[in-house]
Short mmCIF file of C-alpha atoms and ligand atoms in Angstrom, two decimals:
data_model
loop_
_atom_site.label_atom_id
_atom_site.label_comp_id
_atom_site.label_asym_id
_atom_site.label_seq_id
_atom_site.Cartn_x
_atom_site.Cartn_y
_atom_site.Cartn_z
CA UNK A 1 0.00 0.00 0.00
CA UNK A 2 1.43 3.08 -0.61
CA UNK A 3 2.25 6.24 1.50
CA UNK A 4 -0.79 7.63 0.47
CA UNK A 5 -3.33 4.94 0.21
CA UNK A 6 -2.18 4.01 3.65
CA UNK A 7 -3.13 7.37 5.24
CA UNK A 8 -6.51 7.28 3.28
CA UNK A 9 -6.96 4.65 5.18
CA UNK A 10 -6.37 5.20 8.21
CA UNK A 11 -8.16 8.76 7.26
CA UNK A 12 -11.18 6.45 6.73
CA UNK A 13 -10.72 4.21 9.75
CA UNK A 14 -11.37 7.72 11.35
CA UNK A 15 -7.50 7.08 13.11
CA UNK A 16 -6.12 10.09 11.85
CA UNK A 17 -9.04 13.08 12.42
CA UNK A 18 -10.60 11.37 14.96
CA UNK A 19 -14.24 10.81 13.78
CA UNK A 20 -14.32 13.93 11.15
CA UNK A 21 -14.85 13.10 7.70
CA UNK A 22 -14.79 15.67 4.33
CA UNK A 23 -16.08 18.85 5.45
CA UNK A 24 -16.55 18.01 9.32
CA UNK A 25 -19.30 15.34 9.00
CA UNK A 26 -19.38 12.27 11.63
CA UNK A 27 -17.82 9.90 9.20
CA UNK A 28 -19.82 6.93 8.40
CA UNK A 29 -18.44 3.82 8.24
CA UNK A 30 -15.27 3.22 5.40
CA UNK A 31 -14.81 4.34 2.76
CA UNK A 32 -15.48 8.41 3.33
CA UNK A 33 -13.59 10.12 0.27
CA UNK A 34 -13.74 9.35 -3.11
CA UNK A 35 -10.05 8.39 -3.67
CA UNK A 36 -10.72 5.34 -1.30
CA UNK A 37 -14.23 4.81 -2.88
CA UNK A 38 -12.72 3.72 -5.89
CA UNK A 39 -9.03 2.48 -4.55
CA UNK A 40 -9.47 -0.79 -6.59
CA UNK A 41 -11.07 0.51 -9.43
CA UNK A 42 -9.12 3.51 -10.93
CA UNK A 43 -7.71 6.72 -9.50
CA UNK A 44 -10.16 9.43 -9.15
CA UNK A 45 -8.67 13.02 -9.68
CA UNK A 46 -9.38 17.04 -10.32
CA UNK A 47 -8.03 19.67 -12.39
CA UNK A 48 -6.62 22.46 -10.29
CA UNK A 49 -6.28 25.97 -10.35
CA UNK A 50 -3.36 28.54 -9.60
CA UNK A 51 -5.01 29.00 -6.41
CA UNK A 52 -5.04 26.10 -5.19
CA UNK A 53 -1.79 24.89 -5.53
CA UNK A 54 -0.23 28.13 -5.01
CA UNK A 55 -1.69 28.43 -1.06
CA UNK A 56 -4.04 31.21 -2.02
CA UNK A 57 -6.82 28.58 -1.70
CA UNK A 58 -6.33 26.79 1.61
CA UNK A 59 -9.79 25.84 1.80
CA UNK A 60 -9.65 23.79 -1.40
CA UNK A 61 -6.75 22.48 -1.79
CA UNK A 62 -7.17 20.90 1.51
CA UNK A 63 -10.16 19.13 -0.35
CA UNK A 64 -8.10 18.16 -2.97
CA UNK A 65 -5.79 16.47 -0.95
CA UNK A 66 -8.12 14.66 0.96
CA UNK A 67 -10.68 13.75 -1.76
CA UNK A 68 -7.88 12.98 -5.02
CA UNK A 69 -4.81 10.92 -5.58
CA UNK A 70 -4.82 12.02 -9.36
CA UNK A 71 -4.52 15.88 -10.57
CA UNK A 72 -4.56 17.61 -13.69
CA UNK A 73 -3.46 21.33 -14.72
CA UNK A 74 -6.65 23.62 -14.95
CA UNK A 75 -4.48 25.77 -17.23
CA UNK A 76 -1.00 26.54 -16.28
CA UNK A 77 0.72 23.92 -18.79
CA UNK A 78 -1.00 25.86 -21.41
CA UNK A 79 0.95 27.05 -24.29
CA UNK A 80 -0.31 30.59 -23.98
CA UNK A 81 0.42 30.59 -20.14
CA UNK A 82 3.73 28.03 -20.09
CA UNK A 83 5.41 29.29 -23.67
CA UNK A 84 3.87 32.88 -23.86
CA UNK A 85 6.28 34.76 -26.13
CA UNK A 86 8.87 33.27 -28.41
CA UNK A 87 11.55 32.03 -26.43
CA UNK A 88 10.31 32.92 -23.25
CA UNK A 89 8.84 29.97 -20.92
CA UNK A 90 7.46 31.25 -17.39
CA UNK A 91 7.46 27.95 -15.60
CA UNK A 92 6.73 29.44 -12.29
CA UNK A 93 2.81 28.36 -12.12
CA UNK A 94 3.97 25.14 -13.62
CA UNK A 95 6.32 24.36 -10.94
CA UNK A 96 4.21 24.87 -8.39
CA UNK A 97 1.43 22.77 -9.53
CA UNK A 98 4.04 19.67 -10.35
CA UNK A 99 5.72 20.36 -6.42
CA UNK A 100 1.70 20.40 -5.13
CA UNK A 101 1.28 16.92 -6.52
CA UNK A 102 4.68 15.42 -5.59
CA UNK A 103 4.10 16.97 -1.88
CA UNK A 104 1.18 14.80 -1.44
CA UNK A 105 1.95 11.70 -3.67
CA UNK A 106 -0.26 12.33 -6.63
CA UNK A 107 -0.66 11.09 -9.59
CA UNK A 108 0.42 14.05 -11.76
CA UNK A 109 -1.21 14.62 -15.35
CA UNK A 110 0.28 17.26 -17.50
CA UNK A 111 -2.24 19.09 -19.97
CA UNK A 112 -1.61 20.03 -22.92
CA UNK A 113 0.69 20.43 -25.17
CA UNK A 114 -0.63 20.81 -29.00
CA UNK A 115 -3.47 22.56 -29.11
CA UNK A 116 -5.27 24.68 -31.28
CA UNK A 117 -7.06 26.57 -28.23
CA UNK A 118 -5.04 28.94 -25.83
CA UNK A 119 -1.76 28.71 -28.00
CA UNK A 120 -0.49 31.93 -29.11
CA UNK A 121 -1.31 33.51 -32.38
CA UNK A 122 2.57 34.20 -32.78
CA UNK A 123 3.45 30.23 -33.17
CA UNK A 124 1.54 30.22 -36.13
CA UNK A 125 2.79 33.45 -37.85
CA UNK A 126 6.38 34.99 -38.92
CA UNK A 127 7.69 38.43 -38.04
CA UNK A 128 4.65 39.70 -40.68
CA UNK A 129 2.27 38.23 -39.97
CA UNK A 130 1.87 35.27 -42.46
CA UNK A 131 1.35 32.01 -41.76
CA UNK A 132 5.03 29.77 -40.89
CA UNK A 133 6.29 27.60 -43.24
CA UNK A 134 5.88 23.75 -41.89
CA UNK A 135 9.83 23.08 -40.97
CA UNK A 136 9.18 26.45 -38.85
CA UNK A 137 5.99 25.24 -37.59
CA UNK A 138 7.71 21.58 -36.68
CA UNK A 139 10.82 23.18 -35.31
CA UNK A 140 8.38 25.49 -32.79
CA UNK A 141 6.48 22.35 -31.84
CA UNK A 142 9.50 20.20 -31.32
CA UNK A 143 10.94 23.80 -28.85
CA UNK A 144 8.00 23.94 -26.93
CA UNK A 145 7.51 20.04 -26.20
CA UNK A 146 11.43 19.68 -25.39
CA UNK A 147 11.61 22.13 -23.19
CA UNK A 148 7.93 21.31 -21.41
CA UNK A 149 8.05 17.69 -21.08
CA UNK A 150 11.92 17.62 -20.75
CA UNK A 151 11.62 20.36 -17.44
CA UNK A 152 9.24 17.44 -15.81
CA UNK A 153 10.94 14.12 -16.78
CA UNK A 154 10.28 11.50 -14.40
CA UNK A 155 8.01 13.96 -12.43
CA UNK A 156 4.88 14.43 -14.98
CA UNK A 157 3.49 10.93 -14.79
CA UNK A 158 1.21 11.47 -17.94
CA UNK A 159 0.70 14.20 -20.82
CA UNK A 160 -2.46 15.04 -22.63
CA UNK A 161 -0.07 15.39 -25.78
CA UNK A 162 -2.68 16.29 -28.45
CA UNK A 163 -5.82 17.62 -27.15
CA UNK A 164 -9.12 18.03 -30.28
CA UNK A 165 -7.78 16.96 -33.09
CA UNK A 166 -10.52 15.69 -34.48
CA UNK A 167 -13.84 17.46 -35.92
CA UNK A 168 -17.45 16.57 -35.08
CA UNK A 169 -17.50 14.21 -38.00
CA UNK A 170 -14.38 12.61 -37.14
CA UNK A 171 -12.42 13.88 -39.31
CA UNK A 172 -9.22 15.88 -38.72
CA UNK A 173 -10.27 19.56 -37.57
CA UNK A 174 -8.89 22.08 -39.54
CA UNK A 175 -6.67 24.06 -36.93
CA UNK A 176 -3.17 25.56 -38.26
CA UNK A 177 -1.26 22.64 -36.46
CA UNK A 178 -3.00 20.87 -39.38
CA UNK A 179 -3.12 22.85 -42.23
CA UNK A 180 0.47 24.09 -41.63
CA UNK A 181 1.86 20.59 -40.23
CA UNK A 182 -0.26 18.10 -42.23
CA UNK A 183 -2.17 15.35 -40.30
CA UNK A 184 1.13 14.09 -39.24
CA UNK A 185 1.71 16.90 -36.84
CA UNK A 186 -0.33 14.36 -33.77
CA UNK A 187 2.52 11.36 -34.39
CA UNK A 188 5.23 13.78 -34.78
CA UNK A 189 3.92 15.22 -31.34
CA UNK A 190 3.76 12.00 -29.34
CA UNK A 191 7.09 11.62 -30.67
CA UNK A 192 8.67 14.32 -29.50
CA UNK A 193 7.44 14.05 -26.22
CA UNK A 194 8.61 10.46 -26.10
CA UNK A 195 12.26 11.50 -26.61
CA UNK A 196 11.42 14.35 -23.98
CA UNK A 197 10.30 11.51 -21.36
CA UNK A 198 10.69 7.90 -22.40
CA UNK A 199 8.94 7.04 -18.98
CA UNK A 200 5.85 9.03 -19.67
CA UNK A 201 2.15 8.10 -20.52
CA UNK A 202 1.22 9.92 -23.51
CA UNK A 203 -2.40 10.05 -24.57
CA UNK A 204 -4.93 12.01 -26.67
CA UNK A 205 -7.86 13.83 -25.62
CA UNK A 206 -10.77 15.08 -26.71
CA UNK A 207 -14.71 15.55 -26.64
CA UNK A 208 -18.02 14.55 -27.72
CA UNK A 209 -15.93 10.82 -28.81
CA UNK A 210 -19.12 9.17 -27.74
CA UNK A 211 -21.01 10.31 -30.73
CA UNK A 212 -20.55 7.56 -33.66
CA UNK A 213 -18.85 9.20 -36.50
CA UNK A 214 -16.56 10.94 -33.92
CA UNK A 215 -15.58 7.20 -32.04
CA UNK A 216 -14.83 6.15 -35.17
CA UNK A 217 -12.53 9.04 -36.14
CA UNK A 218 -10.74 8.35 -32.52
CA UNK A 219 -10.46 4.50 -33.21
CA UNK A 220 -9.57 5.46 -36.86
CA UNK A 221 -6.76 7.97 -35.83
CA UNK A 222 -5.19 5.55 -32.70
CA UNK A 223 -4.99 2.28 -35.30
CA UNK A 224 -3.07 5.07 -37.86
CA UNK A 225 -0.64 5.76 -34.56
CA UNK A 226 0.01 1.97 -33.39
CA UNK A 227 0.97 0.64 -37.07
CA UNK A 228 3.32 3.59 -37.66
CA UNK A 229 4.86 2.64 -33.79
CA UNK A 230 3.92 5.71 -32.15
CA UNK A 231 3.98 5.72 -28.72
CA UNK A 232 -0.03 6.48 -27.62
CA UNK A 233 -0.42 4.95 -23.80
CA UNK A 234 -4.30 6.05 -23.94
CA UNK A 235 -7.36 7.82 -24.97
CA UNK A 236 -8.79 10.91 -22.63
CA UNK A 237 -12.56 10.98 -22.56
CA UNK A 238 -13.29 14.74 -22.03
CA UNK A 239 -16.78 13.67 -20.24
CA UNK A 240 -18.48 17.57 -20.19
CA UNK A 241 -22.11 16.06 -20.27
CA UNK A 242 -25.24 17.12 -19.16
CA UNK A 243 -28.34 15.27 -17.33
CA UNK A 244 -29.33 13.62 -20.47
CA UNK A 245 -26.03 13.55 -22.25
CA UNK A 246 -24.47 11.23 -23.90
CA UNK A 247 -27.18 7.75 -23.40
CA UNK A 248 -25.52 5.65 -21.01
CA UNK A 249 -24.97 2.94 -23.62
CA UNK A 250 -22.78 5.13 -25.48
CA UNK A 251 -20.60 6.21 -22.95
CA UNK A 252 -20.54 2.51 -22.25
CA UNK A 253 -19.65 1.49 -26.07
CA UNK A 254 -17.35 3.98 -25.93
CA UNK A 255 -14.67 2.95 -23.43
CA UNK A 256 -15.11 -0.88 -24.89
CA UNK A 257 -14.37 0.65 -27.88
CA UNK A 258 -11.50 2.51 -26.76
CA UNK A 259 -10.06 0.12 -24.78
CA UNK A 260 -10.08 -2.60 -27.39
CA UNK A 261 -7.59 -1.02 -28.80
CA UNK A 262 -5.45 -1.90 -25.88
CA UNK A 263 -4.77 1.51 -24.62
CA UNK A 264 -5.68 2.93 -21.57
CA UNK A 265 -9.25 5.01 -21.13
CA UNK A 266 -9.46 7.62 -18.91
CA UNK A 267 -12.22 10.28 -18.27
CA UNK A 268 -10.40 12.95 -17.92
CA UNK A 269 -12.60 16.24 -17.39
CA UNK A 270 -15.66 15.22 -15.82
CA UNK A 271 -18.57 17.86 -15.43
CA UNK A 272 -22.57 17.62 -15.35
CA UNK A 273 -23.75 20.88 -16.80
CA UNK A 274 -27.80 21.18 -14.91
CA UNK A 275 -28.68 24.32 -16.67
CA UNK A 276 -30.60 24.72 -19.78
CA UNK A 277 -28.78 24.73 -23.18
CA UNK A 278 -27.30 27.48 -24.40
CA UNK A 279 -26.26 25.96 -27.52
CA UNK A 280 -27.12 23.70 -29.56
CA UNK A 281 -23.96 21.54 -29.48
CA UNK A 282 -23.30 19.30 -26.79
CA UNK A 283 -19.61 19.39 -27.12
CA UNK A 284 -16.93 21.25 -24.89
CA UNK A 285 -15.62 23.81 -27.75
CA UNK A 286 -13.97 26.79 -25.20
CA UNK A 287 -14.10 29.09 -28.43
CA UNK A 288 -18.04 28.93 -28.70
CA UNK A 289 -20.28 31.61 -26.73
CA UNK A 290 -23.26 32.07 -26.05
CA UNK A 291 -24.87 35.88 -25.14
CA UNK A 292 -26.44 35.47 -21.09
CA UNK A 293 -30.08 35.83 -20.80
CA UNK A 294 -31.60 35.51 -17.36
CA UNK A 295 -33.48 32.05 -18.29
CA UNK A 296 -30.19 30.78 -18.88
CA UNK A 297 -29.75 31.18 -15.22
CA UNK A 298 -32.82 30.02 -13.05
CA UNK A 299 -30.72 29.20 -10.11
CA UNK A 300 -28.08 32.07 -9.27
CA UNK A 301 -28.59 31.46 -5.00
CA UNK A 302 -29.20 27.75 -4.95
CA UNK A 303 -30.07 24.72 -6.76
CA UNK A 304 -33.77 23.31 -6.19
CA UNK A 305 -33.54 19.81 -4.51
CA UNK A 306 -34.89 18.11 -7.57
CA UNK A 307 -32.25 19.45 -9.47
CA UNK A 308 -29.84 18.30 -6.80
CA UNK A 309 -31.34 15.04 -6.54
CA UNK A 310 -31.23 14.62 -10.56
CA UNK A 311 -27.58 15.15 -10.53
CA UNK A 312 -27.21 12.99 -8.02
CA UNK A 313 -28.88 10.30 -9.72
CA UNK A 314 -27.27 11.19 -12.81
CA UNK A 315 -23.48 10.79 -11.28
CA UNK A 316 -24.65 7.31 -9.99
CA UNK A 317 -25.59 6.27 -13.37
CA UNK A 318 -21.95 7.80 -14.67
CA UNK A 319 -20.03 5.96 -12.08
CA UNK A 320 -21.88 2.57 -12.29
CA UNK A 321 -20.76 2.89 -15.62
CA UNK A 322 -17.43 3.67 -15.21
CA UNK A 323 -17.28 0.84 -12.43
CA UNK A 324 -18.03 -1.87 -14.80
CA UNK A 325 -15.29 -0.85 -16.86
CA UNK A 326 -12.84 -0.84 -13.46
CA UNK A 327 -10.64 -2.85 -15.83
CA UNK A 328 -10.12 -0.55 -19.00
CA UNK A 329 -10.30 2.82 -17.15
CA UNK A 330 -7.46 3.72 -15.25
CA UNK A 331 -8.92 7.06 -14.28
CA UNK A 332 -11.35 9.60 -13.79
CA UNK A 333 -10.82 13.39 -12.93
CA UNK A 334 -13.70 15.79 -12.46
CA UNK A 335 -12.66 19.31 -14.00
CA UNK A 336 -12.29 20.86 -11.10
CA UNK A 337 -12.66 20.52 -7.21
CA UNK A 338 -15.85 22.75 -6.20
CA UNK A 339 -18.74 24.48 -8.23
CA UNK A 340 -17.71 28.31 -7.18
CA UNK A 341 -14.25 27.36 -9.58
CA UNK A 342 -15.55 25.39 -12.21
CA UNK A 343 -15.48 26.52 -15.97
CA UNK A 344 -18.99 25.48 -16.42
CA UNK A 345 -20.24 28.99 -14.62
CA UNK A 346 -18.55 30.52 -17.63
CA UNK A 347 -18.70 28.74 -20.13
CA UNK A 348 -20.42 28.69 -23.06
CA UNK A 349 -22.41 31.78 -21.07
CA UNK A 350 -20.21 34.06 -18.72
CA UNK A 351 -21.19 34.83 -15.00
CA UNK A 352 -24.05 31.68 -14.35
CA UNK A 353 -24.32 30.03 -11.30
CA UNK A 354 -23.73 26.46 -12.87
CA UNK A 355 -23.71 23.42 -10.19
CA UNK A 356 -21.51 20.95 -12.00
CA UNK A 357 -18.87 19.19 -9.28
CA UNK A 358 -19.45 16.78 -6.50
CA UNK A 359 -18.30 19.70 -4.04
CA UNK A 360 -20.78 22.79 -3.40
CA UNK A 361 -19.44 26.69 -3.25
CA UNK A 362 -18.97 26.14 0.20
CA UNK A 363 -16.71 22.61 -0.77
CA UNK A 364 -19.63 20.46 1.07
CA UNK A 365 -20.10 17.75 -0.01
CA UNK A 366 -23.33 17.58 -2.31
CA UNK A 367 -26.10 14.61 -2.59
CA UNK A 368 -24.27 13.52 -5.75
CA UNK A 369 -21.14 13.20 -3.63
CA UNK A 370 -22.95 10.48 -1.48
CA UNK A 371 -24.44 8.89 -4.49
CA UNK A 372 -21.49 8.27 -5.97
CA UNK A 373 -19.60 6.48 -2.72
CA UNK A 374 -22.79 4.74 -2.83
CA UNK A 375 -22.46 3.76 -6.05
CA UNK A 376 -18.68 2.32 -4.81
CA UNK A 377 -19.58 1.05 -2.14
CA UNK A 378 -22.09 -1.33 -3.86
CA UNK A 379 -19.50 -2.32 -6.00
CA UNK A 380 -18.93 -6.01 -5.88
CA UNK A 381 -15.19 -5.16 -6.96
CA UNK A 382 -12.98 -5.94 -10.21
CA UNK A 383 -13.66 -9.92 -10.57
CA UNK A 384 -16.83 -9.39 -10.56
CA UNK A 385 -16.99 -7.77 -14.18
C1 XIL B 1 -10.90 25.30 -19.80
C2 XIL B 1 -10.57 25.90 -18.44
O1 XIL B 1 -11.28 25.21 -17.45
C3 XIL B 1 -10.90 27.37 -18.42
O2 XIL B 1 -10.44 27.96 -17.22
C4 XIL B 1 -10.26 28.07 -19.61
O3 XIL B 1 -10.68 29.41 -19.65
C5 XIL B 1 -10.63 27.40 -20.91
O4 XIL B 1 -10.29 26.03 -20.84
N1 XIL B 1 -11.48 21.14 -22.71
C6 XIL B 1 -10.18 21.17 -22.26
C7 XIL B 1 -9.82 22.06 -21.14
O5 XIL B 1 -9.36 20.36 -22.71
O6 XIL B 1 -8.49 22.51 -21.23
C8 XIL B 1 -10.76 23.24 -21.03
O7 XIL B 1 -10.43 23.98 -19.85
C9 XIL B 1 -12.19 22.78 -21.02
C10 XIL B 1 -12.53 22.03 -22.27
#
């Protein structure tokens, strides 16, 4: 057992904080946090924030520490925020965030490198303002993954390496990576961050895979990166849903799917979005917005107990999902630790009061948090798949 599995333990066994579990509640009996919910199945983690590993946020990093033995970079491995001007790297944010998860034994995800979101205009253009040739465009690429990955070897357990490559239709998405590059630029990516950290998991990541044509594109684009002997470890299921999407037997297909291909699955940015549409798209595109309008936002001081008790029973039906797949998923991280940071209340409308995390604003825990450790705790564990 390690270090930190030991102390969850004992956390649980109510020998370390006497009887208090998450948020000062009598603790029932084991298991009380969500990292020892799932010990046998996969780790659970959360995507953090500047404040949080940078001691600004006491209050939830605490949670994080308690509740997570997997984290992931909200935003500070960015290009735009790691690699914002050419030739200058600010690794400060970066470094702090890597320490946070080595301080407290976590597994530490790194996220992401190529992008087509949050990168710089200036990687794409010359000193004019037209676009780079491609031996520019590979030589930046190769830069900025040497120096990101290579800082981090052997500390950076896995990288999100290519993050949306593909289109709705499963396709390759026309970003300049591509049109520049060529639809090699994702194999010449997980190659460069293979000779930046042999040791490293590399995967690829995106959203909305459970939707047929853009599985296929996924399953179509990992085959492509096995026969040339590209080094893909596994496949990051964004997982920004909603109450009533994706159907449960996609999400299901999906990771068989995935994981046939003998690489591991992971959901890697788990949200439940509980108010109404804003779009029509069900995806997790950061560039789309959507202009506020107050029936956007029914619930700005608190969410109605039905609505609670919907997500609740939502997450249960996510997790008994992910449960019977124990085997193929090595992971899953919610995007984020408590509703007052998550993306969601910004996202594709700015300034909602969205209710998307197993934590509430105050970082209680919510009736979907109990649901879920129900959920685990019903589990008849991994030989029983
Ligand atoms: C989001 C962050 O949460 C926001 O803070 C930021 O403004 C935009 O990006 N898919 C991804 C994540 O891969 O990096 C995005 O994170 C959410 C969608």
């Amino acid at each position: 057992m390690s270090r930190r599995r030991l102390g969850a333990a004992l956390l649980a066994a109510g020998l370390l904080s006497g009887c208090a579990g998450p948020a000062g509640r009598t603790a029932p009996a084991a298991p009380v946090t969500l990292q020892q919910a799932f010990a046998g199945a996969f780790l659970v983690g959360a995507a953090l924030n500047q404040a949080q590993f940078s001691g600004a946020d006491t209050a939830s990093a605490r949670l994080a520490v308690e509740q997570f033995d997997a984290i992931s970079p909200e935003n500070v491995l960015k290009f735009e925020v790691v690699h914002p001007r050419p030739g200058q790297y600010d690794f400060g944010p970066a470094d702090r965030y890597v320490a946070f998860g080595e301080q407290h034994h976590m597994f530490i995800v790194g996220h992401t490198l190529v992008w087509h979101n949050q990168t710089p205009r200036w990687v794409f253009q010359d000193a004019d303002g037209r676009p780079v040739s491609r031996d520019t465009l590979i030589a930046r690429m190769h830069d900025h993954i040497a120096s990101v990955v290579g800082r981090y070897r052997g500390r950076v357990n896995g990288w999100d390496v290519v993050n949306e490559a593909l289109d709705d239709d499963g396709g390759m998405r026309r970003t300049p990576w591509d049109t520049i590059i060529g639809d090699d630029f994702v194999a010449m990516a997980f190659r460069f961050a293979h000779e930046a950290d042999p040791a490293a998991q590399l995967y690829y990541n995106d959203y909305s895979v459970e939707n047929a044509a853009k599985r296929q594109g996924v399953v179509a684009l990992v085959r492509r990166l096995q026969a040339e002997g590209v080094p893909i470890a596994g496949v990051g299921i964004q997982g920004h849903y909603g109450l009533d999407y994706p159907g449960l037997e996609q999400l299901d297909s999906t990771i068989a799917a995935f994981a046939g291909l003998g690489v591991k699955v992971m959901i890697t940015e788990l949200d439940v979005d509980v108010l109404p549409r804003a779009v029509r798209q069900t995806g997790a595109d950061v560039a789309l917005r959507a202009a506020a309008r107050s029936e956007l936002n029914p619930w700005p001081a608190l969410l109605p107990d039905s609505m609670q008790q919907a997500l609740a029973r939502r997450y249960a039906d996510l997790f008994r999902v992910f449960l019977r797949h124990a085997g193929d998923l090595s992971r899953v991280t919610f995007w984020g630790v408590t509703d007052a940071q998550s993306w969601k209340n910004n996202w594709p409308v700015r300034g909602r009061t969205n209710y998307p995390l197993l934590f509430d604003r105050q970082g209680k825990p919510k009736p979907a948090f109990d649901a879920v450790l129900d959920v685990a705790r019903r589990w008849a564990g991994p030989s029983n798949r």
